[in-house]
Amino acid sequence: MKLRKRCVLLLFVLFCSGMAEALEPISTTIAVSMAAALTGFLASYQNIFYHFHECCRPEWISLNKTGLKTDLDEKLFGQHLASRIILRAVSGFMSNENPKKPLVLSLHGWTGTGKNFVSKLIAENVYKEGMHSSFVHVFTSTLHFPHPSLIATYKSELQQWIKGNVSSCERSMFIFDEMDKMHPGLIDCIKPYLDYYDKLDGVSYRKSIFIFLSNAGGESIVQTTLDFWKAGRIREEMELKDVETSLSLSVFNNNKSGFFHTSLIDKNLVDFFVPFLPLEYLHIVQCALAEMKARNLPPDMDVADQVAKDLVYFPKSERVFSVKGCKTIESKLDYYT
Ligand SMILES: *[C@@H]1O[C@H](CO)[C@@H](O)[C@H](O)[C@H]1NC(C)=O
Ligand SMILES: *[C@@H]1O[C@H](CO)[C@@H](O)[C@H](O)[C@H]1NC(C)=O
Ligand SMILES: CC(=O)N[C@H]1CO[C@H](CO)[C@@H](O)[C@@H]1O
């Protein structure tokens, strides 16, 4: 058992690091046939190995652009801006063999609008193993870094993790949830990895992806969307520039959001701000129908309507946007089906 484990580990080191290709058959006549047999065996084992064990190689990590586009079109609702930006950003980055810096996306919006969901869609269309990939790392502020008194420890841990993970695979992805609750010191300590450095301590971070999720700026996005709605304009005609200015201002000036204290924005380390608009009744219905489809249930419009009617909408007078977005749809559906 132990020997087998060691053997697998050796093969892992050999194959995942690409060393197997460097092995050359010994060129003495006697050894030739033996070496040929061995190489043949190694080669076939190598293929099987790649097939079953996740490696930092294109077989396991490469963007399925069609897949991402289809997923964004069919599974994400009410987010024409986010859809467009994400597809362009991710496909541009992944097709660049020599990016100048890592891809840094900052996803902003009200709760339940799809920020976590979109991160999952990106992971699933870049990594064969999706969110289960050993190259995808999720950090949640309140879960991983809860105690302000331990900031010094968290800082060195986080830096070691990022460095360790990118050393073993440059196409690593890091998702930071609840970024607005993250200690400014921690945000500061990841800044160097986001910058235009060729290498830091011998490690290049340029092919990694960093995704920050936060509610920061959510209110200003709601306000802009509500103004649009009140003016009787079509939501899908909303453009990035309509939200961008008020978004970056509110993220900057919001005392509570950690971003305020840092120079992420100041130094242009964030490549794309991605606004998530608050969801309307119609989008909730779409979420419910999509969830039924995911569960292999026949689409039932009455149930979807019922689920959507059950939610709370704001602002109080107009009741346009769902307070929790599509967040509670799953449990609501359990109740009705
Ligand atoms: C890419 O995604 C599409 C749509 O989901 C799927 O049909 C296709 O098989 C995927 N391609 C690969 C190489 O995984
Ligand atoms: C941040 O909030 C504190 C207390 O609420 C206030 O005194 C301070 O002026 C605020 N700073 C900025 C830049 O708004
Ligand atoms: C080698 C290394 O440092 N791996 C780290 C990658 O990140 C995870 C957290 O997601 C750590 O637990 C690992 O130690």
Short mmCIF file of C-alpha atoms and ligand atoms in Angstrom, two decimals:
data_model
loop_
_atom_site.label_atom_id
_atom_site.label_comp_id
_atom_site.label_asym_id
_atom_site.label_seq_id
_atom_site.Cartn_x
_atom_site.Cartn_y
_atom_site.Cartn_z
CA MET A 1 0.00 0.00 0.00
CA LYS A 2 2.72 2.37 1.05
CA LEU A 3 4.87 1.42 -1.91
CA ARG A 4 1.98 2.00 -4.29
CA LYS A 5 1.36 5.41 -2.85
CA ARG A 6 4.99 6.28 -3.27
CA CYS A 7 4.95 5.04 -6.83
CA VAL A 8 1.92 7.13 -7.66
CA LEU A 9 3.59 10.13 -6.07
CA LEU A 10 6.72 9.55 -8.13
CA LEU A 11 4.67 9.24 -11.30
CA PHE A 12 2.79 12.37 -10.32
CA VAL A 13 6.02 14.33 -9.94
CA LEU A 14 7.37 12.82 -13.14
CA PHE A 15 4.29 13.40 -15.30
CA CYS A 16 2.77 16.55 -13.92
CA SER A 17 6.07 18.34 -14.09
CA GLY A 18 6.61 17.18 -17.65
CA MET A 19 9.81 15.36 -16.68
CA ALA A 20 8.67 12.19 -18.37
CA GLU A 21 9.20 13.82 -21.75
CA ALA A 22 12.78 14.49 -20.76
CA LEU A 23 13.53 10.84 -20.08
CA GLU A 24 15.58 9.46 -22.90
CA PRO A 25 16.16 5.80 -23.63
CA ILE A 26 19.70 4.71 -22.83
CA SER A 27 21.52 4.33 -26.13
CA THR A 28 23.54 1.18 -25.61
CA THR A 29 22.39 -1.63 -27.90
CA ILE A 30 21.44 -3.96 -25.09
CA ALA A 31 19.35 -1.41 -23.35
CA VAL A 32 17.56 -0.23 -26.46
CA SER A 33 14.78 -2.75 -26.59
CA MET A 34 14.27 -2.66 -22.84
CA ALA A 35 14.23 1.09 -22.83
CA ALA A 36 11.83 1.16 -25.76
CA ALA A 37 9.47 -1.13 -23.91
CA LEU A 38 9.79 0.97 -20.79
CA THR A 39 9.23 4.20 -22.65
CA GLY A 40 6.20 2.72 -24.35
CA PHE A 41 4.85 1.63 -21.01
CA LEU A 42 5.57 5.02 -19.48
CA ALA A 43 3.95 6.80 -22.40
CA SER A 44 0.75 4.82 -22.16
CA TYR A 45 0.73 5.04 -18.38
CA GLN A 46 1.35 8.75 -18.74
CA ASN A 47 -1.72 9.19 -20.91
CA ILE A 48 -3.85 7.21 -18.50
CA PHE A 49 -2.37 9.18 -15.66
CA TYR A 50 -3.14 12.55 -17.26
CA HIS A 51 -6.58 11.29 -17.86
CA PHE A 52 -7.34 10.39 -14.28
CA HIS A 53 -5.26 12.70 -12.18
CA GLU A 54 -5.71 16.45 -12.38
CA CYS A 55 -2.55 18.15 -13.57
CA CYS A 56 -1.60 21.74 -14.28
CA ARG A 57 -1.80 21.11 -18.01
CA PRO A 58 -4.04 22.18 -20.91
CA GLU A 59 -5.82 18.81 -20.72
CA TRP A 60 -7.24 20.01 -17.42
CA ILE A 61 -7.06 23.77 -17.70
CA SER A 62 -8.28 25.57 -20.81
CA LEU A 63 -11.17 27.87 -21.50
CA ASN A 64 -14.27 26.48 -23.19
CA LYS A 65 -15.44 29.78 -24.65
CA THR A 66 -18.60 28.31 -26.16
CA GLY A 67 -19.40 26.70 -22.83
CA LEU A 68 -18.92 29.94 -20.92
CA LYS A 69 -21.02 31.90 -23.40
CA THR A 70 -23.81 29.31 -23.31
CA ASP A 71 -23.78 29.21 -19.51
CA LEU A 72 -23.86 33.00 -19.22
CA ASP A 73 -26.69 33.20 -21.77
CA GLU A 74 -28.81 30.42 -20.36
CA LYS A 75 -28.13 30.31 -16.63
CA LEU A 76 -27.48 33.89 -15.57
CA PHE A 77 -30.49 36.22 -15.60
CA GLY A 78 -30.81 39.99 -15.74
CA GLN A 79 -27.08 40.64 -15.98
CA HIS A 80 -26.40 41.79 -19.52
CA LEU A 81 -23.48 43.98 -18.41
CA ALA A 82 -21.76 41.35 -16.26
CA SER A 83 -22.26 38.69 -18.94
CA ARG A 84 -20.64 40.79 -21.60
CA ILE A 85 -17.69 41.95 -19.49
CA ILE A 86 -16.93 38.51 -18.04
CA LEU A 87 -16.93 36.74 -21.41
CA ARG A 88 -14.70 39.34 -23.01
CA ALA A 89 -12.31 39.56 -20.04
CA VAL A 90 -11.89 35.84 -19.48
CA SER A 91 -11.58 34.84 -23.13
CA GLY A 92 -9.14 37.68 -23.85
CA PHE A 93 -7.00 36.70 -20.89
CA MET A 94 -7.03 32.96 -21.48
CA SER A 95 -6.12 33.28 -25.14
CA ASN A 96 -3.13 35.48 -24.32
CA GLU A 97 -0.04 33.30 -24.02
CA ASN A 98 1.93 36.08 -22.41
CA PRO A 99 -0.27 38.29 -20.21
CA LYS A 100 1.44 41.29 -18.61
CA LYS A 101 -0.38 40.85 -15.30
CA PRO A 102 -2.86 38.46 -13.70
CA LEU A 103 -6.53 38.93 -14.51
CA VAL A 104 -8.23 40.79 -11.68
CA LEU A 105 -12.02 41.01 -11.68
CA SER A 106 -14.00 42.85 -9.03
CA LEU A 107 -17.63 41.76 -8.90
CA HIS A 108 -20.03 44.18 -7.20
CA GLY A 109 -23.69 44.02 -6.43
CA TRP A 110 -26.62 43.38 -4.18
CA THR A 111 -26.93 39.98 -2.49
CA GLY A 112 -28.29 37.10 -4.61
CA THR A 113 -27.59 38.77 -7.95
CA GLY A 114 -25.18 36.06 -9.13
CA LYS A 115 -21.64 37.01 -8.12
CA ASN A 116 -20.79 33.63 -6.60
CA PHE A 117 -22.68 31.90 -9.37
CA VAL A 118 -20.63 33.61 -12.08
CA SER A 119 -17.37 32.69 -10.33
CA LYS A 120 -18.55 29.10 -10.42
CA LEU A 121 -19.39 29.35 -14.15
CA ILE A 122 -15.91 30.72 -14.86
CA ALA A 123 -14.27 27.92 -12.84
CA GLU A 124 -16.37 25.26 -14.57
CA ASN A 125 -15.46 26.49 -18.04
CA VAL A 126 -11.75 26.90 -17.36
CA TYR A 127 -11.01 23.93 -15.10
CA LYS A 128 -12.26 20.47 -15.97
CA GLU A 129 -12.84 19.85 -12.27
CA GLY A 130 -14.64 23.17 -11.82
CA MET A 131 -14.88 24.38 -8.25
CA HIS A 132 -13.44 21.04 -7.08
CA SER A 133 -10.20 21.67 -8.97
CA SER A 134 -7.11 21.73 -6.79
CA PHE A 135 -6.14 24.91 -8.66
CA VAL A 136 -9.22 26.89 -7.62
CA HIS A 137 -9.06 28.48 -4.17
CA VAL A 138 -11.87 30.23 -2.35
CA PHE A 139 -11.34 32.51 0.64
CA THR A 140 -14.22 33.93 2.63
CA SER A 141 -13.24 36.79 4.95
CA THR A 142 -15.54 35.92 7.83
CA LEU A 143 -14.67 32.23 7.59
CA HIS A 144 -10.93 32.19 6.92
CA PHE A 145 -9.87 35.45 8.52
CA PRO A 146 -12.36 36.13 11.32
CA HIS A 147 -10.17 37.57 14.12
CA PRO A 148 -8.66 41.04 13.68
CA SER A 149 -6.07 40.20 16.35
CA LEU A 150 -4.63 37.46 14.16
CA ILE A 151 -4.07 39.63 11.10
CA ALA A 152 -0.30 39.18 11.19
CA THR A 153 -0.69 35.40 11.08
CA TYR A 154 -3.35 35.54 8.35
CA LYS A 155 -1.13 37.78 6.27
CA SER A 156 1.84 35.44 6.20
CA GLU A 157 -0.40 32.40 5.75
CA LEU A 158 -2.24 33.94 2.82
CA GLN A 159 0.97 35.04 1.13
CA GLN A 160 2.46 31.56 1.55
CA TRP A 161 -0.68 29.96 0.14
CA ILE A 162 -0.81 32.17 -2.90
CA LYS A 163 2.89 31.74 -3.54
CA GLY A 164 2.75 27.98 -2.96
CA ASN A 165 -0.28 27.51 -5.14
CA VAL A 166 0.99 29.59 -8.04
CA SER A 167 4.42 27.92 -7.82
CA SER A 168 2.77 24.57 -8.41
CA CYS A 169 0.42 25.91 -11.09
CA GLU A 170 0.62 29.32 -12.71
CA ARG A 171 -2.94 28.98 -14.01
CA SER A 172 -4.41 29.12 -10.50
CA MET A 173 -7.62 30.93 -9.63
CA PHE A 174 -8.32 32.72 -6.35
CA ILE A 175 -11.78 33.81 -5.33
CA PHE A 176 -12.10 36.22 -2.40
CA ASP A 177 -15.64 36.36 -1.08
CA GLU A 178 -16.94 39.18 1.16
CA MET A 179 -14.10 41.40 0.06
CA ASP A 180 -15.77 44.38 1.72
CA LYS A 181 -15.42 42.67 5.10
CA MET A 182 -11.78 41.88 4.58
CA HIS A 183 -9.19 43.57 6.77
CA PRO A 184 -7.37 46.34 4.86
CA GLY A 185 -4.04 44.84 5.89
CA LEU A 186 -4.93 41.60 4.17
CA ILE A 187 -5.99 43.34 0.99
CA ASP A 188 -2.71 45.21 1.07
CA CYS A 189 -0.72 42.02 1.39
CA ILE A 190 -2.13 40.52 -1.81
CA LYS A 191 -1.51 43.69 -3.81
CA PRO A 192 1.97 42.74 -5.03
CA TYR A 193 0.57 39.62 -6.72
CA LEU A 194 -1.87 41.67 -8.78
CA ASP A 195 0.69 44.03 -10.23
CA TYR A 196 2.73 44.18 -13.42
CA TYR A 197 5.75 42.33 -12.03
CA ASP A 198 7.65 39.92 -14.20
CA LYS A 199 8.44 37.76 -11.21
CA LEU A 200 8.28 38.02 -7.43
CA ASP A 201 10.83 35.85 -5.63
CA GLY A 202 11.18 33.80 -8.78
CA VAL A 203 7.45 33.18 -9.17
CA SER A 204 5.36 34.68 -11.95
CA TYR A 205 1.73 35.45 -11.14
CA ARG A 206 0.82 36.73 -14.58
CA LYS A 207 -1.29 33.77 -15.60
CA SER A 208 -3.39 33.60 -12.44
CA ILE A 209 -6.93 34.83 -12.03
CA PHE A 210 -8.11 36.80 -9.00
CA ILE A 211 -11.82 37.38 -8.45
CA PHE A 212 -13.09 39.68 -5.71
CA LEU A 213 -16.72 39.54 -4.64
CA SER A 214 -18.36 42.29 -2.61
CA ASN A 215 -21.58 44.09 -1.87
CA ALA A 216 -19.67 47.37 -1.97
CA GLY A 217 -21.24 49.73 -4.45
CA GLY A 218 -24.41 47.64 -4.47
CA GLU A 219 -26.54 50.57 -3.37
CA SER A 220 -25.30 52.86 -6.09
CA ILE A 221 -25.96 50.15 -8.71
CA VAL A 222 -29.49 49.76 -7.34
CA GLN A 223 -30.02 53.52 -7.52
CA THR A 224 -28.84 53.74 -11.12
CA THR A 225 -31.00 50.78 -12.13
CA LEU A 226 -33.99 52.24 -10.33
CA ASP A 227 -33.52 55.61 -12.07
CA PHE A 228 -33.53 53.79 -15.38
CA TRP A 229 -36.68 51.93 -14.45
CA LYS A 230 -38.42 55.11 -13.28
CA ALA A 231 -37.53 56.87 -16.50
CA GLY A 232 -39.26 54.03 -18.37
CA ARG A 233 -36.05 53.04 -20.10
CA ILE A 234 -35.16 49.50 -21.09
CA ARG A 235 -32.85 47.84 -18.59
CA GLU A 236 -30.81 46.14 -21.31
CA GLU A 237 -29.94 49.55 -22.72
CA MET A 238 -28.03 50.35 -19.59
CA GLU A 239 -24.34 50.65 -20.32
CA LEU A 240 -21.28 50.21 -18.21
CA LYS A 241 -20.57 53.92 -18.17
CA ASP A 242 -23.99 54.51 -16.61
CA VAL A 243 -22.95 52.65 -13.47
CA GLU A 244 -19.20 52.94 -13.58
CA THR A 245 -18.73 56.44 -12.25
CA SER A 246 -21.12 56.15 -9.37
CA LEU A 247 -19.83 52.67 -8.65
CA SER A 248 -16.19 53.58 -8.31
CA LEU A 249 -17.08 56.70 -6.32
CA SER A 250 -19.16 54.75 -3.85
CA VAL A 251 -16.59 52.00 -3.48
CA PHE A 252 -13.98 54.66 -2.87
CA ASN A 253 -15.93 56.69 -0.41
CA ASN A 254 -17.72 53.99 1.47
CA ASN A 255 -16.12 54.08 4.87
CA LYS A 256 -17.05 50.53 5.66
CA SER A 257 -15.69 48.80 2.60
CA GLY A 258 -12.11 47.65 2.90
CA PHE A 259 -11.34 48.92 -0.55
CA PHE A 260 -11.39 52.43 0.76
CA HIS A 261 -8.22 51.86 2.71
CA THR A 262 -6.26 50.36 -0.08
CA SER A 263 -4.90 51.43 -3.38
CA LEU A 264 -6.32 48.58 -5.43
CA ILE A 265 -8.32 51.05 -7.42
CA ASP A 266 -5.85 53.83 -7.11
CA LYS A 267 -3.13 51.78 -8.73
CA ASN A 268 -5.39 50.30 -11.42
CA LEU A 269 -4.74 46.77 -10.23
CA VAL A 270 -8.35 45.81 -10.88
CA ASP A 271 -8.79 45.14 -14.61
CA PHE A 272 -12.57 45.04 -14.67
CA PHE A 273 -15.32 46.29 -12.39
CA VAL A 274 -18.31 44.09 -12.96
CA PRO A 275 -21.66 45.46 -11.81
CA PHE A 276 -24.49 43.07 -10.91
CA LEU A 277 -27.89 44.68 -11.24
CA PRO A 278 -30.71 44.05 -8.74
CA LEU A 279 -33.16 41.41 -10.01
CA GLU A 280 -36.79 42.01 -10.96
CA TYR A 281 -39.80 39.71 -10.68
CA LEU A 282 -39.30 38.35 -14.18
CA HIS A 283 -35.73 37.29 -13.42
CA ILE A 284 -36.85 35.46 -10.28
CA VAL A 285 -39.32 33.49 -12.40
CA GLN A 286 -36.46 32.63 -14.80
CA CYS A 287 -34.27 31.52 -11.88
CA ALA A 288 -37.04 29.25 -10.62
CA LEU A 289 -37.59 27.70 -14.06
CA ALA A 290 -33.84 27.16 -14.48
CA GLU A 291 -33.66 25.47 -11.09
CA MET A 292 -36.49 23.12 -12.12
CA LYS A 293 -34.60 22.27 -15.29
CA ALA A 294 -31.45 21.61 -13.27
CA ARG A 295 -33.45 19.19 -11.12
CA ASN A 296 -34.90 17.45 -14.18
CA LEU A 297 -38.38 18.61 -13.26
CA PRO A 298 -40.80 19.67 -16.02
CA PRO A 299 -41.02 23.50 -16.14
CA ASP A 300 -44.05 24.63 -14.17
CA MET A 301 -44.93 28.28 -14.72
CA ASP A 302 -47.48 28.33 -11.89
CA VAL A 303 -44.94 27.16 -9.33
CA ALA A 304 -42.34 29.60 -10.67
CA ASP A 305 -44.88 32.43 -10.30
CA GLN A 306 -45.75 31.29 -6.81
CA VAL A 307 -42.08 31.25 -5.79
CA ALA A 308 -41.50 34.72 -7.23
CA LYS A 309 -44.61 36.12 -5.54
CA ASP A 310 -43.38 34.83 -2.20
CA LEU A 311 -40.29 37.02 -2.17
CA VAL A 312 -39.95 40.51 -0.75
CA TYR A 313 -39.36 43.39 -3.14
CA PHE A 314 -37.98 46.90 -2.65
CA PRO A 315 -38.10 49.93 -2.55
CA LYS A 316 -41.22 49.85 -0.42
CA SER A 317 -43.31 52.04 -2.69
CA GLU A 318 -42.41 50.57 -6.08
CA ARG A 319 -41.50 46.96 -5.16
CA VAL A 320 -39.30 46.48 -8.21
CA PHE A 321 -36.28 44.51 -7.02
CA SER A 322 -36.02 41.28 -5.08
CA VAL A 323 -34.39 41.86 -1.68
CA LYS A 324 -32.55 38.55 -1.76
CA GLY A 325 -32.27 38.19 -5.51
CA CYS A 326 -32.37 34.54 -6.55
CA LYS A 327 -30.71 33.41 -3.36
CA THR A 328 -33.58 31.59 -1.64
CA ILE A 329 -35.11 30.04 -4.77
CA GLU A 330 -33.75 26.56 -4.08
CA SER A 331 -35.32 26.21 -0.65
CA LYS A 332 -38.55 27.86 -1.82
CA LEU A 333 -38.77 25.33 -4.60
CA ASP A 334 -38.34 22.46 -2.14
CA TYR A 335 -41.37 23.81 -0.37
CA TYR A 336 -43.62 23.98 -3.43
CA THR A 337 -42.65 20.78 -5.23
C1 LIG B 1 -17.75 23.21 -24.30
O1 LIG B 1 -19.04 23.55 -23.87
C2 LIG B 1 -20.06 23.09 -24.75
C3 LIG B 1 -21.37 23.68 -24.26
O2 LIG B 1 -21.55 23.47 -22.89
C4 LIG B 1 -20.04 21.58 -24.75
O3 LIG B 1 -21.06 21.10 -25.61
C5 LIG B 1 -18.68 21.12 -25.23
O4 LIG B 1 -18.62 19.71 -25.15
C6 LIG B 1 -17.58 21.71 -24.39
N1 LIG B 1 -16.30 21.40 -24.99
C7 LIG B 1 -15.33 20.81 -24.30
C8 LIG B 1 -14.06 20.59 -25.05
O5 LIG B 1 -15.45 20.48 -23.15
C1 LIG B 2 -15.43 57.56 8.22
O1 LIG B 2 -16.36 57.36 9.28
C2 LIG B 2 -15.99 58.04 10.46
C3 LIG B 2 -17.01 57.68 11.55
O2 LIG B 2 -18.25 57.32 11.03
C4 LIG B 2 -15.97 59.56 10.20
O3 LIG B 2 -15.60 60.25 11.36
C5 LIG B 2 -14.97 59.84 9.09
O4 LIG B 2 -14.99 61.21 8.76
C6 LIG B 2 -15.31 59.02 7.84
N1 LIG B 2 -14.28 59.22 6.83
C7 LIG B 2 -14.56 59.51 5.59
C8 LIG B 2 -13.40 59.74 4.70
O5 LIG B 2 -15.72 59.60 5.16
C1 LIG B 3 1.34 24.61 -1.75
C2 LIG B 3 0.39 25.50 -1.04
O1 LIG B 3 0.77 26.48 -0.44
N1 LIG B 3 -0.89 25.18 -1.12
C3 LIG B 3 -1.93 25.97 -0.52
C4 LIG B 3 -2.95 26.41 -1.56
O2 LIG B 3 -4.03 27.07 -0.95
C5 LIG B 3 -4.70 26.31 0.01
C6 LIG B 3 -5.86 27.13 0.49
O3 LIG B 3 -6.82 27.21 -0.52
C7 LIG B 3 -3.78 25.92 1.14
O4 LIG B 3 -4.48 25.14 2.08
C8 LIG B 3 -2.60 25.17 0.57
O5 LIG B 3 -1.69 24.89 1.61
#
